[in-house]
PDB file of C-alpha atoms in Angstrom:
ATOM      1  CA  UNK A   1       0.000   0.000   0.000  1.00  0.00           C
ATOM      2  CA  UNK A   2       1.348   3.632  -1.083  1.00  0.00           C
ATOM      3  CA  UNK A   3       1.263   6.446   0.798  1.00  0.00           C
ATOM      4  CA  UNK A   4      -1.657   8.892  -0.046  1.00  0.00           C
ATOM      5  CA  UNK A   5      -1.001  11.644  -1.623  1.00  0.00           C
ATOM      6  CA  UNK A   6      -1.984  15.366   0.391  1.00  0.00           C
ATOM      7  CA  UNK A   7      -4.472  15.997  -2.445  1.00  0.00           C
ATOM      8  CA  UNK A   8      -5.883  12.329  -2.097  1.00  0.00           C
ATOM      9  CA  UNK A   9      -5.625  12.537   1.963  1.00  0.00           C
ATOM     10  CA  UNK A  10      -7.316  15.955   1.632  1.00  0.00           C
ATOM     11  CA  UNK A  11      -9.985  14.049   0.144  1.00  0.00           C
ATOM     12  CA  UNK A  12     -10.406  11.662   2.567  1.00  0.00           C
ATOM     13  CA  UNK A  13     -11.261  13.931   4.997  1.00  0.00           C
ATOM     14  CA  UNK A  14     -13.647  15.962   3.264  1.00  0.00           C
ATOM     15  CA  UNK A  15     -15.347  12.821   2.565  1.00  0.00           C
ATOM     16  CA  UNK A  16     -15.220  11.659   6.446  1.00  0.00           C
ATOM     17  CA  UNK A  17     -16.763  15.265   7.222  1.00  0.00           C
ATOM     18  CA  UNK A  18     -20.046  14.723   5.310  1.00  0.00           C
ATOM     19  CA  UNK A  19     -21.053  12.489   7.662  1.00  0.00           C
ATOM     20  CA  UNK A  20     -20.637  14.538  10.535  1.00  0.00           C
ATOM     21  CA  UNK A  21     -23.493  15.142  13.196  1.00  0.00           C
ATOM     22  CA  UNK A  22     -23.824  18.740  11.235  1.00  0.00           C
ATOM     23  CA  UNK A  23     -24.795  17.723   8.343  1.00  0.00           C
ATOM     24  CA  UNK A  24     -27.484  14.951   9.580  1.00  0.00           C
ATOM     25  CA  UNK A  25     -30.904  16.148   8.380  1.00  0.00           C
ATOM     26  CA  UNK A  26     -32.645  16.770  11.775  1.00  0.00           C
ATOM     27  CA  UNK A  27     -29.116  18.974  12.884  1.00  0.00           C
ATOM     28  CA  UNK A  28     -29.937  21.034   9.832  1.00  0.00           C
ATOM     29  CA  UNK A  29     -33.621  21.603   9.990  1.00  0.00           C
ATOM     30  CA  UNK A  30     -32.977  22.653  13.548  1.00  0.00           C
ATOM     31  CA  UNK A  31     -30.208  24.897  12.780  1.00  0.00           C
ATOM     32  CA  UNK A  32     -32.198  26.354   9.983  1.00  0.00           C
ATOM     33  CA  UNK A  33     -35.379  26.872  12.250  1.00  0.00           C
ATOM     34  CA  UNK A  34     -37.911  24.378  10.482  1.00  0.00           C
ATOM     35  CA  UNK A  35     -38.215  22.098  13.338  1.00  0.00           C
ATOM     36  CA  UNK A  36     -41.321  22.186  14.840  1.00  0.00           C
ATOM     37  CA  UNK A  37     -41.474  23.586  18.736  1.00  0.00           C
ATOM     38  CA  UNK A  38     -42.136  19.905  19.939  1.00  0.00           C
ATOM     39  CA  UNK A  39     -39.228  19.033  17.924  1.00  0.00           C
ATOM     40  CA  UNK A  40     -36.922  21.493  20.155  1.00  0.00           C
ATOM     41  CA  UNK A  41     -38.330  20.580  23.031  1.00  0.00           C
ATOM     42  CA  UNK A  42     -37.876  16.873  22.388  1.00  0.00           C
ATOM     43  CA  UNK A  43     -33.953  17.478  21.659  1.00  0.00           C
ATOM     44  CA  UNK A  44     -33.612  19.673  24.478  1.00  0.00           C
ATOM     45  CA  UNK A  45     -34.739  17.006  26.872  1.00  0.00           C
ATOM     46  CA  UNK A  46     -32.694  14.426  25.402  1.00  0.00           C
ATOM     47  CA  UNK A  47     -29.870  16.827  24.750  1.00  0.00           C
ATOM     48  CA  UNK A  48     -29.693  17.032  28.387  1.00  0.00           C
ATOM     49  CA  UNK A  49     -29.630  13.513  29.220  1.00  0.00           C
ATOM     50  CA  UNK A  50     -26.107  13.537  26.864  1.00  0.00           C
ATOM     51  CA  UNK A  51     -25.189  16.617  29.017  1.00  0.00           C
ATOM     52  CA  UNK A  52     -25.547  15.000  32.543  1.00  0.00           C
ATOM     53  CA  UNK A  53     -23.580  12.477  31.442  1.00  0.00           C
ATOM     54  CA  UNK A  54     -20.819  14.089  30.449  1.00  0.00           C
ATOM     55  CA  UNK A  55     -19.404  14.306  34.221  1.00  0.00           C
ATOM     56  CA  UNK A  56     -19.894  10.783  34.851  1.00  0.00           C
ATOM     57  CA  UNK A  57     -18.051   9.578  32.028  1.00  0.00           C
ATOM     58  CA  UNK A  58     -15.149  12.057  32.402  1.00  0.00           C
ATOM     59  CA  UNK A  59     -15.029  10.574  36.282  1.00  0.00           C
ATOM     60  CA  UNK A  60     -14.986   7.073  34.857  1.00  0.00           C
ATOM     61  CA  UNK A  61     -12.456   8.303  32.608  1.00  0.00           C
ATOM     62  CA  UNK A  62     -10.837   9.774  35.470  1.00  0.00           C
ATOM     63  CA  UNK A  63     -10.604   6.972  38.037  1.00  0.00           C
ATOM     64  CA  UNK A  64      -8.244   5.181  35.506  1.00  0.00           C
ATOM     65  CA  UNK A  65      -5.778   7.862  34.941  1.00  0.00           C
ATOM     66  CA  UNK A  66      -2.259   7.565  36.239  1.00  0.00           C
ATOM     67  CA  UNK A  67      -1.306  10.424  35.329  1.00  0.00           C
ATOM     68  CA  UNK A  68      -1.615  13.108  37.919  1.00  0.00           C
ATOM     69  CA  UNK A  69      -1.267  16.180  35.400  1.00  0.00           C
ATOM     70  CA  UNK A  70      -3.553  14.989  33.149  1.00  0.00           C
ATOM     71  CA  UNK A  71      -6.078  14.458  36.133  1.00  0.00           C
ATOM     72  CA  UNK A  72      -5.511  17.894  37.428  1.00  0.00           C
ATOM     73  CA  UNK A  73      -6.282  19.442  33.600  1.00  0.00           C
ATOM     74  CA  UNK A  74      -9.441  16.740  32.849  1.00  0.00           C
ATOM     75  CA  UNK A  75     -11.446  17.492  36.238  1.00  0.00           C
ATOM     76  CA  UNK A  76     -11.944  20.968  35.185  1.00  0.00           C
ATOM     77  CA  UNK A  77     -14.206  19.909  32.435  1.00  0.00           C
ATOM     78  CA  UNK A  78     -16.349  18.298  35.113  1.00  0.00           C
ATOM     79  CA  UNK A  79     -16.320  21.143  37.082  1.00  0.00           C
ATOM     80  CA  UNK A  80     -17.598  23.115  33.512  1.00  0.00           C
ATOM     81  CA  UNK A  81     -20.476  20.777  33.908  1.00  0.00           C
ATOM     82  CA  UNK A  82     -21.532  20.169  37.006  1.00  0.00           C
ATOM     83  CA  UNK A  83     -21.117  23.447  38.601  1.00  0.00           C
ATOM     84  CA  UNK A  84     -19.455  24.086  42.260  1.00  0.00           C
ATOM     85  CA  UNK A  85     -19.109  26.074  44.993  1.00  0.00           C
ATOM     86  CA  UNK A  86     -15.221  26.108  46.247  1.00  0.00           C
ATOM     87  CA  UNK A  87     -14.052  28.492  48.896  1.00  0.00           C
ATOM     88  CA  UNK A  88     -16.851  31.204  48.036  1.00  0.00           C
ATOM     89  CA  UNK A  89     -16.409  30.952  44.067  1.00  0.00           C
ATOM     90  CA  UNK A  90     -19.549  29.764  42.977  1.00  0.00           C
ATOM     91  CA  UNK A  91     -20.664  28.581  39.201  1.00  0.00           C
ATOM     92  CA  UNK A  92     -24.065  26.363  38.831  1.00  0.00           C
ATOM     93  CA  UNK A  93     -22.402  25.049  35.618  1.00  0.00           C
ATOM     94  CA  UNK A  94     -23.341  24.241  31.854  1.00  0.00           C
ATOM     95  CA  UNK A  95     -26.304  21.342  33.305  1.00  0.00           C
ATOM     96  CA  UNK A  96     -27.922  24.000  35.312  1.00  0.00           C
ATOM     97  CA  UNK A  97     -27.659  26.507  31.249  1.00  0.00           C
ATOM     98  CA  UNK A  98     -29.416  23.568  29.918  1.00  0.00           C
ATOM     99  CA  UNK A  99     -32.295  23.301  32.473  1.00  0.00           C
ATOM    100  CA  UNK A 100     -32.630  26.938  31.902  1.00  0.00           C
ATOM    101  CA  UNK A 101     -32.512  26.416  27.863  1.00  0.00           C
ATOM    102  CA  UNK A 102     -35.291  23.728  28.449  1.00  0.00           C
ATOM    103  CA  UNK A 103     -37.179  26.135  30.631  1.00  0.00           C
ATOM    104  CA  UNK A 104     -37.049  28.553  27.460  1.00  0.00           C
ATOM    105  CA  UNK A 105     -38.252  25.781  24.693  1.00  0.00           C
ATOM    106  CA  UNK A 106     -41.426  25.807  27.504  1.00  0.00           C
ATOM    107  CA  UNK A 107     -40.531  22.650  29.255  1.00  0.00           C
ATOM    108  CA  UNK A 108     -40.414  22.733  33.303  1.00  0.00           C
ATOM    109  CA  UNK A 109     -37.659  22.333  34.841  1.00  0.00           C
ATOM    110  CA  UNK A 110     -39.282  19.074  36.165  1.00  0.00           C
ATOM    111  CA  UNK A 111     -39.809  18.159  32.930  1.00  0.00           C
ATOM    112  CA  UNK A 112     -35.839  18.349  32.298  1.00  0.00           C
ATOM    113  CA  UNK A 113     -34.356  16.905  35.490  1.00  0.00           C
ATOM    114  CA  UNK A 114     -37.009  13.944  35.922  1.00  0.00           C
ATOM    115  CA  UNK A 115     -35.808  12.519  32.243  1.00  0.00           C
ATOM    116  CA  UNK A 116     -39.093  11.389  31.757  1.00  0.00           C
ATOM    117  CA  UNK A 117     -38.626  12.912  28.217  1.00  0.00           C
ATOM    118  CA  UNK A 118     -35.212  11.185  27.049  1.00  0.00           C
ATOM    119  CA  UNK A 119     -35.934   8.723  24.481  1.00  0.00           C
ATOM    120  CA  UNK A 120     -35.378   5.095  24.837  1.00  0.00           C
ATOM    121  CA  UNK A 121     -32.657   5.189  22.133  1.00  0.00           C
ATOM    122  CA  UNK A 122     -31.216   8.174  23.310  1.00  0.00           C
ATOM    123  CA  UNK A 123     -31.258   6.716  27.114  1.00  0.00           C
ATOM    124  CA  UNK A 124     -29.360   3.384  25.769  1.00  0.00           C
ATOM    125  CA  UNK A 125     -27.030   5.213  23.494  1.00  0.00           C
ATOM    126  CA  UNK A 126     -25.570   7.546  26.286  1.00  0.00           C
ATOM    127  CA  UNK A 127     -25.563   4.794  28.716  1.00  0.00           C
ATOM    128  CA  UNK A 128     -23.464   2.677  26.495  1.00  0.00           C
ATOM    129  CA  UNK A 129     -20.992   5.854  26.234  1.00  0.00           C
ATOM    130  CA  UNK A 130     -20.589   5.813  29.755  1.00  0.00           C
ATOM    131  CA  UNK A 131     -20.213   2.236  29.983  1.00  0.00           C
ATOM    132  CA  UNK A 132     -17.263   2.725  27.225  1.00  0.00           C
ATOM    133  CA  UNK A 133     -15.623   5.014  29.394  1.00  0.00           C
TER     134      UNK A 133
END
């Protein structure tokens, strides 16, 4: 096998990129403003099941990490998540911006937290994530 040229590697990528989450017809009609109010509100919900998750798997992540520096960079990100309150610096964190954004789309904030509204599919495919991690 020969190496690829940069015109033929340049190619490759491009052609990886089409199938990136942007370009997948419900990201677009969402991004464009066609989808439909329920739509939103149905990928905020499960948007925030993804987005509660995110800690969880960077802990799991974590706990297997020997290396100290690259624990002391990666917690921040759960920190960027989950919010905190550390020696009177407080910051409610990116979940507590989505309950808010779900509050906007006209969903409770019960309706968020409970994850009554995740989807099934949505609700196995982050759980797999985390089991990954």
């Amino acid at each position: 096998m020969t190496a690829w040229t940069r015109e033929e590697f340049e190619a490759k990528l491009r052609e990886r990129g089409r199938s990136y989450h942007i370009h997948h017809p419900f990201n677009v009609m969402l991004n464009s403003g066609r989808a439909t109010p329920e739509q939103v509100r149905g990928w905020v919900a499960n948007r925030f099941y993804y987005q509660i998750s995110i800690p969880v798997k960077d802990a799991a992540i974590l706990s297997n990490c020997p290396d100290r520096a690259i624990r002391r960079e990666w917690i921040q990100r759960m920190l960027d998540h989950d919010g905190y309150d550390i020696g009177g610096i407080s910051d409610p964190g990116g979940i507590e911006a989505w309950i808010r954004l779900g509050e906007a789309v006209g969903l409770s904030r019960g309706d968020v937290t409970s994850l009554r509204l995740v989807a099934p599919a949505a609700r196995f495919a982050v759980d797999a994530y985390i089991n990954f991690a």
